[in-house]
Tab-separated table of C-alpha atoms in Angstrom:
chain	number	residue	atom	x	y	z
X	1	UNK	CA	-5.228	-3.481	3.724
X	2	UNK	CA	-6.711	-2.709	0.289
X	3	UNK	CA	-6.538	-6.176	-0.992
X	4	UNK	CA	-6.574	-9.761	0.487
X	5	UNK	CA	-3.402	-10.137	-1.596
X	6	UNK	CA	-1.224	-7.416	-0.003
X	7	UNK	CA	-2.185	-9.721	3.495
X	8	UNK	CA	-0.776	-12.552	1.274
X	9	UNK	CA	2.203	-10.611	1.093
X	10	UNK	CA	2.621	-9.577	4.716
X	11	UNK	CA	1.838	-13.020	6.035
X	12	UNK	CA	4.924	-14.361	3.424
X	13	UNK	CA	6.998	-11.581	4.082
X	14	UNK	CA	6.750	-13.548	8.332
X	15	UNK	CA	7.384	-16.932	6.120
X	16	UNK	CA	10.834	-14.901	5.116
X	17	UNK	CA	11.836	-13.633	8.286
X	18	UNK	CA	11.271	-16.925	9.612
X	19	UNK	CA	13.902	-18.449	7.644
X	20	UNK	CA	11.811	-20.581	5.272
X	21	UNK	CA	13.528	-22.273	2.235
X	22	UNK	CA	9.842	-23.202	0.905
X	23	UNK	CA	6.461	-21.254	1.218
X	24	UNK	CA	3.696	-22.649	-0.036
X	25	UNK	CA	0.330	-20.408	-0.515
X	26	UNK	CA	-2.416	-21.868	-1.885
X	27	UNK	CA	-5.776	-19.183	-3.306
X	28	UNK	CA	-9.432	-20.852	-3.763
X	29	UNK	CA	-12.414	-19.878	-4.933
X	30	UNK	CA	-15.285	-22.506	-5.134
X	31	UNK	CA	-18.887	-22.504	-3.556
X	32	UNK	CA	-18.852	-18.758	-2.137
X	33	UNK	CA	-15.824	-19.241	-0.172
X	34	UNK	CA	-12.075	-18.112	-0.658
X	35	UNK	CA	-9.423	-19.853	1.005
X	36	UNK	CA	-6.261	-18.652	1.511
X	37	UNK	CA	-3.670	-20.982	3.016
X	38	UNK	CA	-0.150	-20.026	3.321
X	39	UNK	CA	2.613	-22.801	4.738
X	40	UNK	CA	5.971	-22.319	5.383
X	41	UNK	CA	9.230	-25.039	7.119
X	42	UNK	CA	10.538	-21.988	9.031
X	43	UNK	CA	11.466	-21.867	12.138
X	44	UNK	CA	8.120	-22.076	13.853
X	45	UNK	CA	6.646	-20.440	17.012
X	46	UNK	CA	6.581	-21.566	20.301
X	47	UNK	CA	3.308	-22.745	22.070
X	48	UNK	CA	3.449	-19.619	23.953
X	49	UNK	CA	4.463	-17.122	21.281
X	50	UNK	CA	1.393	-18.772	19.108
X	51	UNK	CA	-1.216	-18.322	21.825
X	52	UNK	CA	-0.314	-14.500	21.771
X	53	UNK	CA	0.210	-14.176	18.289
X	54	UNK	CA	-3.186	-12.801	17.655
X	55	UNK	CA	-2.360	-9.567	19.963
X	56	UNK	CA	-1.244	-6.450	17.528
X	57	UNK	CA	1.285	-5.868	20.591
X	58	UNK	CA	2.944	-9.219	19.994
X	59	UNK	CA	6.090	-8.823	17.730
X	60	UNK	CA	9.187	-10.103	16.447
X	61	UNK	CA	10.535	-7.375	15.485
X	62	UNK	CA	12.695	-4.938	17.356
X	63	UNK	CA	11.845	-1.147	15.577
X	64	UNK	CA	8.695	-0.965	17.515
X	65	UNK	CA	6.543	-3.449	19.330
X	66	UNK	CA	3.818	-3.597	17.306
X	67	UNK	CA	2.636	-6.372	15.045
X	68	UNK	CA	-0.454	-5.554	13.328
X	69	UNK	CA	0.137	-8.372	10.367
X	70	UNK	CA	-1.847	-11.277	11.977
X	71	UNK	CA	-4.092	-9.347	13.526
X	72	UNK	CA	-5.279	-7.219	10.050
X	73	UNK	CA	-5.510	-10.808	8.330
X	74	UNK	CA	-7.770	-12.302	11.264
X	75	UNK	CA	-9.945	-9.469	11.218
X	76	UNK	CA	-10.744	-9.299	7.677
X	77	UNK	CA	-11.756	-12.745	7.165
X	78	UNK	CA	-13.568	-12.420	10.249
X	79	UNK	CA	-15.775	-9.690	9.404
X	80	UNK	CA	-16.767	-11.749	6.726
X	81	UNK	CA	-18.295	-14.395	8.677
X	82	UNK	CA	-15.019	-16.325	7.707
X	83	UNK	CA	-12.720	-17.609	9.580
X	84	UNK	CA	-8.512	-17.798	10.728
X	85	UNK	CA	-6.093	-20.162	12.212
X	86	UNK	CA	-2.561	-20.587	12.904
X	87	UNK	CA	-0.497	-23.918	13.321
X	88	UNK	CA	3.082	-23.520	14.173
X	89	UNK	CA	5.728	-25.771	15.580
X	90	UNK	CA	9.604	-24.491	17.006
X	91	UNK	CA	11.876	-26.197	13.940
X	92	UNK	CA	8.949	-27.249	11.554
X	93	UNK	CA	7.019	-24.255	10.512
X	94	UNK	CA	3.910	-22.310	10.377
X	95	UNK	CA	0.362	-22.321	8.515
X	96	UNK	CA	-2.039	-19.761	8.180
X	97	UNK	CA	-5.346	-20.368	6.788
X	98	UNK	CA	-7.590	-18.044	6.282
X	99	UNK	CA	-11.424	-18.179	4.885
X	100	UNK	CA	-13.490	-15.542	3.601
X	101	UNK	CA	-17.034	-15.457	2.446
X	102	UNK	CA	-17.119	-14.518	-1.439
X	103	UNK	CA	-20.411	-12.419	-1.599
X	104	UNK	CA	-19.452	-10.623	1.628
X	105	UNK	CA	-20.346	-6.901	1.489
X	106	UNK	CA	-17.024	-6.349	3.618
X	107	UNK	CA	-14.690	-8.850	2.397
X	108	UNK	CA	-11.633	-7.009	0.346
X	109	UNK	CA	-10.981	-7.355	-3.163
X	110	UNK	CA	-8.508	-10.507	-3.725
X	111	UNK	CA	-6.438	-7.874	-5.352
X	112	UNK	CA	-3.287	-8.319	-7.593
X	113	UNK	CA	-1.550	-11.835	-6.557
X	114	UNK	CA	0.757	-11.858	-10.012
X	115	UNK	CA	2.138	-8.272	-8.527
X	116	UNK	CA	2.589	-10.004	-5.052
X	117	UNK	CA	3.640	-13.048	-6.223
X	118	UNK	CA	6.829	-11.827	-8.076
X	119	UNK	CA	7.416	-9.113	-4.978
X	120	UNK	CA	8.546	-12.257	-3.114
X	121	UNK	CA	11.060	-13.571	-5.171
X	122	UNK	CA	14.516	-13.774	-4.031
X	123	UNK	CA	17.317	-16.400	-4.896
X	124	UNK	CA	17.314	-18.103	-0.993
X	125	UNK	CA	13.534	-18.995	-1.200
X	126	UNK	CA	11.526	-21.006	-2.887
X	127	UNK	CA	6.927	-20.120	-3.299
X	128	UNK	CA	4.927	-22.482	-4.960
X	129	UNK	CA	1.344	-20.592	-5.869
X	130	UNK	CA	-1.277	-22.673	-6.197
X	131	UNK	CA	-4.601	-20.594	-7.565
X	132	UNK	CA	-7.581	-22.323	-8.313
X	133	UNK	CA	-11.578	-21.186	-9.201
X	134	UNK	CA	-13.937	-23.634	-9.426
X	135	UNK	CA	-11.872	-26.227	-9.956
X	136	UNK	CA	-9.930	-24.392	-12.724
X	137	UNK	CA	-6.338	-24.350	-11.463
X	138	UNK	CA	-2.720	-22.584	-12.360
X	139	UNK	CA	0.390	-23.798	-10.373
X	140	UNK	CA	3.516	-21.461	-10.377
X	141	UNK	CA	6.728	-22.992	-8.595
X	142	UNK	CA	9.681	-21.279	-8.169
X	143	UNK	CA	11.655	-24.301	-8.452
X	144	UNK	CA	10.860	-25.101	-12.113
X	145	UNK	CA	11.946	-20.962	-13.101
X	146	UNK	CA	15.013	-21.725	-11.172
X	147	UNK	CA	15.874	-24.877	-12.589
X	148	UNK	CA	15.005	-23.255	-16.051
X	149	UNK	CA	16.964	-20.072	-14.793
X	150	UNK	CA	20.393	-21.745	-14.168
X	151	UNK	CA	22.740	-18.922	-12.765
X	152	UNK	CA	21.166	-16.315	-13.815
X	153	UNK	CA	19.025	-14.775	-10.416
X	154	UNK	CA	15.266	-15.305	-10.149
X	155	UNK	CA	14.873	-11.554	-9.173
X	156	UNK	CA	16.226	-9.860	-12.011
X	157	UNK	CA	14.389	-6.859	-13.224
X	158	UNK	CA	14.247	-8.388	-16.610
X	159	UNK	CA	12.706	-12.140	-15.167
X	160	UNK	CA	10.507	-10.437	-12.451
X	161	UNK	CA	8.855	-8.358	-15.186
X	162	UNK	CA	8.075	-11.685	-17.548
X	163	UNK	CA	7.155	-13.778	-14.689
X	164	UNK	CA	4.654	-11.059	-13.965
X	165	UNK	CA	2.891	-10.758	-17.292
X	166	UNK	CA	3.597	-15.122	-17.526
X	167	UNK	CA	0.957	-15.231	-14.256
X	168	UNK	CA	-1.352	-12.075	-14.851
X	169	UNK	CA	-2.614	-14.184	-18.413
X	170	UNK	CA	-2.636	-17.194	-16.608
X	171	UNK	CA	-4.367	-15.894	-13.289
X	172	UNK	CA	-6.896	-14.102	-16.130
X	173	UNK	CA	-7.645	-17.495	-17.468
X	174	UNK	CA	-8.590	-19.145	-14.686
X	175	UNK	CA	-10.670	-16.558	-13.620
X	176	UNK	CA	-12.772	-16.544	-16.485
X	177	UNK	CA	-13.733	-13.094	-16.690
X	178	UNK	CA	-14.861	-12.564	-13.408
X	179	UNK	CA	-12.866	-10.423	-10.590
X	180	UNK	CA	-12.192	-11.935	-7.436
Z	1	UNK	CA	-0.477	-17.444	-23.538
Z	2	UNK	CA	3.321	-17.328	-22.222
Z	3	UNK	CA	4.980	-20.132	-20.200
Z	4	UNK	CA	7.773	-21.138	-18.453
Z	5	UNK	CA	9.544	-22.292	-22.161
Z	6	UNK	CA	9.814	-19.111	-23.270
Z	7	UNK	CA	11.921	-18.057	-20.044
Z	8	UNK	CA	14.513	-20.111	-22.119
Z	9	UNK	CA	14.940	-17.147	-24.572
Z	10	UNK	CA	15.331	-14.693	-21.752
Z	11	UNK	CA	17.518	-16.665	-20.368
Z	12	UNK	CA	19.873	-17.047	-23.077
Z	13	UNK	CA	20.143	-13.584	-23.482
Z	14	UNK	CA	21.149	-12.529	-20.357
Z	15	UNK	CA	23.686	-15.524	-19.784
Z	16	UNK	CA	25.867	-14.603	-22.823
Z	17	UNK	CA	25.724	-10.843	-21.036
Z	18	UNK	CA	27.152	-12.419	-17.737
Z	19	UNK	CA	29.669	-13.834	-19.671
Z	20	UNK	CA	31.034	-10.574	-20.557
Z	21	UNK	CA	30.934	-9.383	-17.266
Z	22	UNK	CA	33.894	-9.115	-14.706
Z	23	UNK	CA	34.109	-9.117	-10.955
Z	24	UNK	CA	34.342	-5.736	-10.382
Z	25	UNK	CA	30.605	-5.436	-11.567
Z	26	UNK	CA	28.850	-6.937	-8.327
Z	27	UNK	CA	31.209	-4.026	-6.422
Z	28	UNK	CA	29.509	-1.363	-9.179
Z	29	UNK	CA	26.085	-2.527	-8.116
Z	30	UNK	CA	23.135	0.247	-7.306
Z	31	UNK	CA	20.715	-0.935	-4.758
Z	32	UNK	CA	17.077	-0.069	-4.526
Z	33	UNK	CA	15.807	-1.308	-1.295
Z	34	UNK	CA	11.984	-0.779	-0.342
Z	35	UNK	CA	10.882	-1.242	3.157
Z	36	UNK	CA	8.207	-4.067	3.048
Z	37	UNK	CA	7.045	-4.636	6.588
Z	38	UNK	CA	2.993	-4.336	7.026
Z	39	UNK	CA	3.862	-0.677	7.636
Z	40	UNK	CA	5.417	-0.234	3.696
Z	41	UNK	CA	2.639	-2.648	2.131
Z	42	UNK	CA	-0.679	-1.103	3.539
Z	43	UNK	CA	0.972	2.109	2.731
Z	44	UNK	CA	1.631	1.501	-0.967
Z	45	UNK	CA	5.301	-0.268	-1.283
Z	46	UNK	CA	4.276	-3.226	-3.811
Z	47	UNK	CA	3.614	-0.985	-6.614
Z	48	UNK	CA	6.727	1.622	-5.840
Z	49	UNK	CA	8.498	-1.479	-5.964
Z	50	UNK	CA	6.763	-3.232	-8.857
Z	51	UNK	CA	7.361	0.661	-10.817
Z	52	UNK	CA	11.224	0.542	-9.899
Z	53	UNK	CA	11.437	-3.130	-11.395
Z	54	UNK	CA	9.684	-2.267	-15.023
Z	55	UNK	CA	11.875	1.054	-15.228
Z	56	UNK	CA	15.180	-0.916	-14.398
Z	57	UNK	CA	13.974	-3.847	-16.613
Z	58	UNK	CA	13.163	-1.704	-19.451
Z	59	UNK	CA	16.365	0.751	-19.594
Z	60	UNK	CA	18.278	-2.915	-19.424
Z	61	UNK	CA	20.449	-1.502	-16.279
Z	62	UNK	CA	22.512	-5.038	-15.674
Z	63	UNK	CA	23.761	-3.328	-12.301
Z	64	UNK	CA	21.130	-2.132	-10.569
Z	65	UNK	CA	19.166	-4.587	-8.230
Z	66	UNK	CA	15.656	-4.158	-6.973
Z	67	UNK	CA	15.173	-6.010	-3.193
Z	68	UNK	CA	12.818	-5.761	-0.235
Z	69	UNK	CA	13.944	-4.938	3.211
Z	70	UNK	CA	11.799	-4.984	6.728
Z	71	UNK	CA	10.144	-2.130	9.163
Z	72	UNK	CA	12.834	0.489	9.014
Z	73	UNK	CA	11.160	2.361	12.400
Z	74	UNK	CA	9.297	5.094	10.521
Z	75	UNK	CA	5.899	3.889	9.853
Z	76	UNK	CA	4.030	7.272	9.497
Z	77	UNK	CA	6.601	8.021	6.762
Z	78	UNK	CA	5.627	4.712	4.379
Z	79	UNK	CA	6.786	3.841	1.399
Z	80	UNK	CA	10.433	4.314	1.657
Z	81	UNK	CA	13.019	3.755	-0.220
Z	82	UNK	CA	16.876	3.497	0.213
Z	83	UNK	CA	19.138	3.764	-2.583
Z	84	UNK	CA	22.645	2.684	-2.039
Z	85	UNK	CA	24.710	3.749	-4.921
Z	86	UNK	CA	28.600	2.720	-4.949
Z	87	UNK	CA	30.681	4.659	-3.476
Z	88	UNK	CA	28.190	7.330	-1.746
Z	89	UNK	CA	25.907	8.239	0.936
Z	90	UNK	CA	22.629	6.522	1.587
Z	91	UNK	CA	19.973	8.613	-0.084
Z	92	UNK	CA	16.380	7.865	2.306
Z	93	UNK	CA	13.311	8.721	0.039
Z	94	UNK	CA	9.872	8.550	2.029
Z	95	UNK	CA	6.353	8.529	0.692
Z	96	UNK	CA	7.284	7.426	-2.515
Z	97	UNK	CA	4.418	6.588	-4.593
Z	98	UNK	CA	4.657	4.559	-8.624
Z	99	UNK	CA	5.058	8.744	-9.726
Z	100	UNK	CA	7.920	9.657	-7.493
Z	101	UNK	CA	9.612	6.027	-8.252
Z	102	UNK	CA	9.152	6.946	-11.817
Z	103	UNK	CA	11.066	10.996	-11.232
Z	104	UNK	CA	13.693	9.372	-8.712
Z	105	UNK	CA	14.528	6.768	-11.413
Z	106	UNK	CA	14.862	9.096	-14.022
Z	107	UNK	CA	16.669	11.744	-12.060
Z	108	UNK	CA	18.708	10.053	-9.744
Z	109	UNK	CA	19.517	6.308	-10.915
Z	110	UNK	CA	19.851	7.759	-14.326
Z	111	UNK	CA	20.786	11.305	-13.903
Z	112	UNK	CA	22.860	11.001	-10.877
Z	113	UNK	CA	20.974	13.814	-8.805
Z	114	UNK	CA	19.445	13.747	-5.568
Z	115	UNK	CA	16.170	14.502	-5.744
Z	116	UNK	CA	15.984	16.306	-2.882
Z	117	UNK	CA	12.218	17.349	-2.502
Z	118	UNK	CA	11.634	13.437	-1.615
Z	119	UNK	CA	14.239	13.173	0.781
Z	120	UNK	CA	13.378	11.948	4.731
Z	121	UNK	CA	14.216	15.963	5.766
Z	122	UNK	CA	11.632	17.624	3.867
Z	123	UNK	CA	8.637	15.896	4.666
């Protein structure tokens, strides 16, 4: 992957399939480290699907039997000097952290998160962003759109495009300038 | 700096359109369905999809929707698109890059032809 964020987007696109009605993913940048945490209440994994779910030849999915999504997200915070993890419980849900070392020579750029971000959205679903540098911090829930929203749906053309420039100025506030 | 206030305004705008609408609309709807497994993302599917968004938002098409869809079993073949259009065939575009959305929205969403040099058979 070009970007930490299109990870971000694989790993939630898993939150999806796993029937989540809340994904929470939380970005952080503070004393050379970036932390990525993403936590969903899907439907979990089992003990023994979650001590194999490292393996790019352990899949859900039935088009071919290869699941590289984990894997690519282990490996580049790993070759950082970072580290990953993975919680998961059947009926309760999954986490995913991963940690990456800022000044890296191999660590990805952190990419584009306003273009992921609004990629996700979907009426059935609910993301709560939580991005924060140096203790500068933006929170975008998809709860407070929808509850602004009414009946009109949260993925709209129209309301994906202004939710998109609404956290590109905010993301570019908080980062101050500097690219991540 | 916008927020989530001014969402109001938007809001209000496209809820007196729905109240013009009828139910035959939703049956009137054009998909545009991007494949957005790890497959369609490392191969370039947020910004085809992002592209297809902005051009629908900005010609103000109230019935055609945007969505995501899984591995459709042709990785090598990445980004692709679906469009399901009311009424006919599945068109399968593959490869499709934030140029090609742009000719395929213009010539086919719009226009109504097929544009057939991006279709799954000629690549």
């Amino acid at each position: 992957m070009r970007e930490i964020a299109l990870n971000i987007l694989d790993i939630a696109e898993n939150s999806v399939k796993a029937k989540a009605t809340l994904v929470e993913i939380t970005v952080t940048a503070e004393n050379n480290v970036l932390t990525v945490t993403i936590t969903d209440n899907g439907v979990g994994m089992s003990k023994d699907f979650l001590e194999r779910v490292t393996d790019p030849f352990t899949t859900t999915r039935t088009t071919r039997k290869v699941g590289m999504g984990i894997p690519l997200f282990k490996d580049a915070a790993e070759m950082t000097g970072g580290s990953f993890g993975i919680e998961s419980e059947p009926g309760r849900g999954t986490r995913v952290t991963a940690k990456f070392v800022l000044d890296s020579i191999d660590r990805a750029p952190l990419g584009d998160i306003a273009d992921t971000a609004v990629t996700l959205l979907a009426p059935g679903i609910d993301f709560v962003w939580v991005y924060t540098v140096d203790k500068r911090s933006f929170t975008f829930d998809t709860r407070e759109i929808k509850a602004e929203l009414g009946d009109i749906p949260i993925d709209s053309p129209e309301i994906i495009s202004f939710l998109r420039n609404l956290l590109k100025e905010n993301i570019e506030s908080i980062n101050g300038g500097i690219t991540i | 700096m916008k927020s989530i206030a001014d969402i109001k305004a938007i809001r209000d705008k496209m809820q007196a359109r729905i109240v013009n609408r009828d139910n035959s609309d939703a049956e009137l709807e054009t998909r545009i369905v991007v494949g957005m497994a790890t497959c369609g993302i490392a191969a370039g599917a947020r910004p085809v999809f992002n592209e297809f968004v902005d051009l629908v938002a900005a010609k103000g098409m109230h019935n055609v929707k945007v969505t995501r869809t899984g591995c459709l079993g042709m990785c090598k073949l990445e980004p692709i698109v679906e469009i399901f259009v009311p009424g006919e065939e599945k068109v399968t575009y593959v490869k499709v890059d934030p140029d090609k959305a742009k000719e395929i929205f213009t010539r086919h969403i719009v226009g109504g032809q097929v544009v057939s040099e991006y279709l799954i058979g000629e690549q």
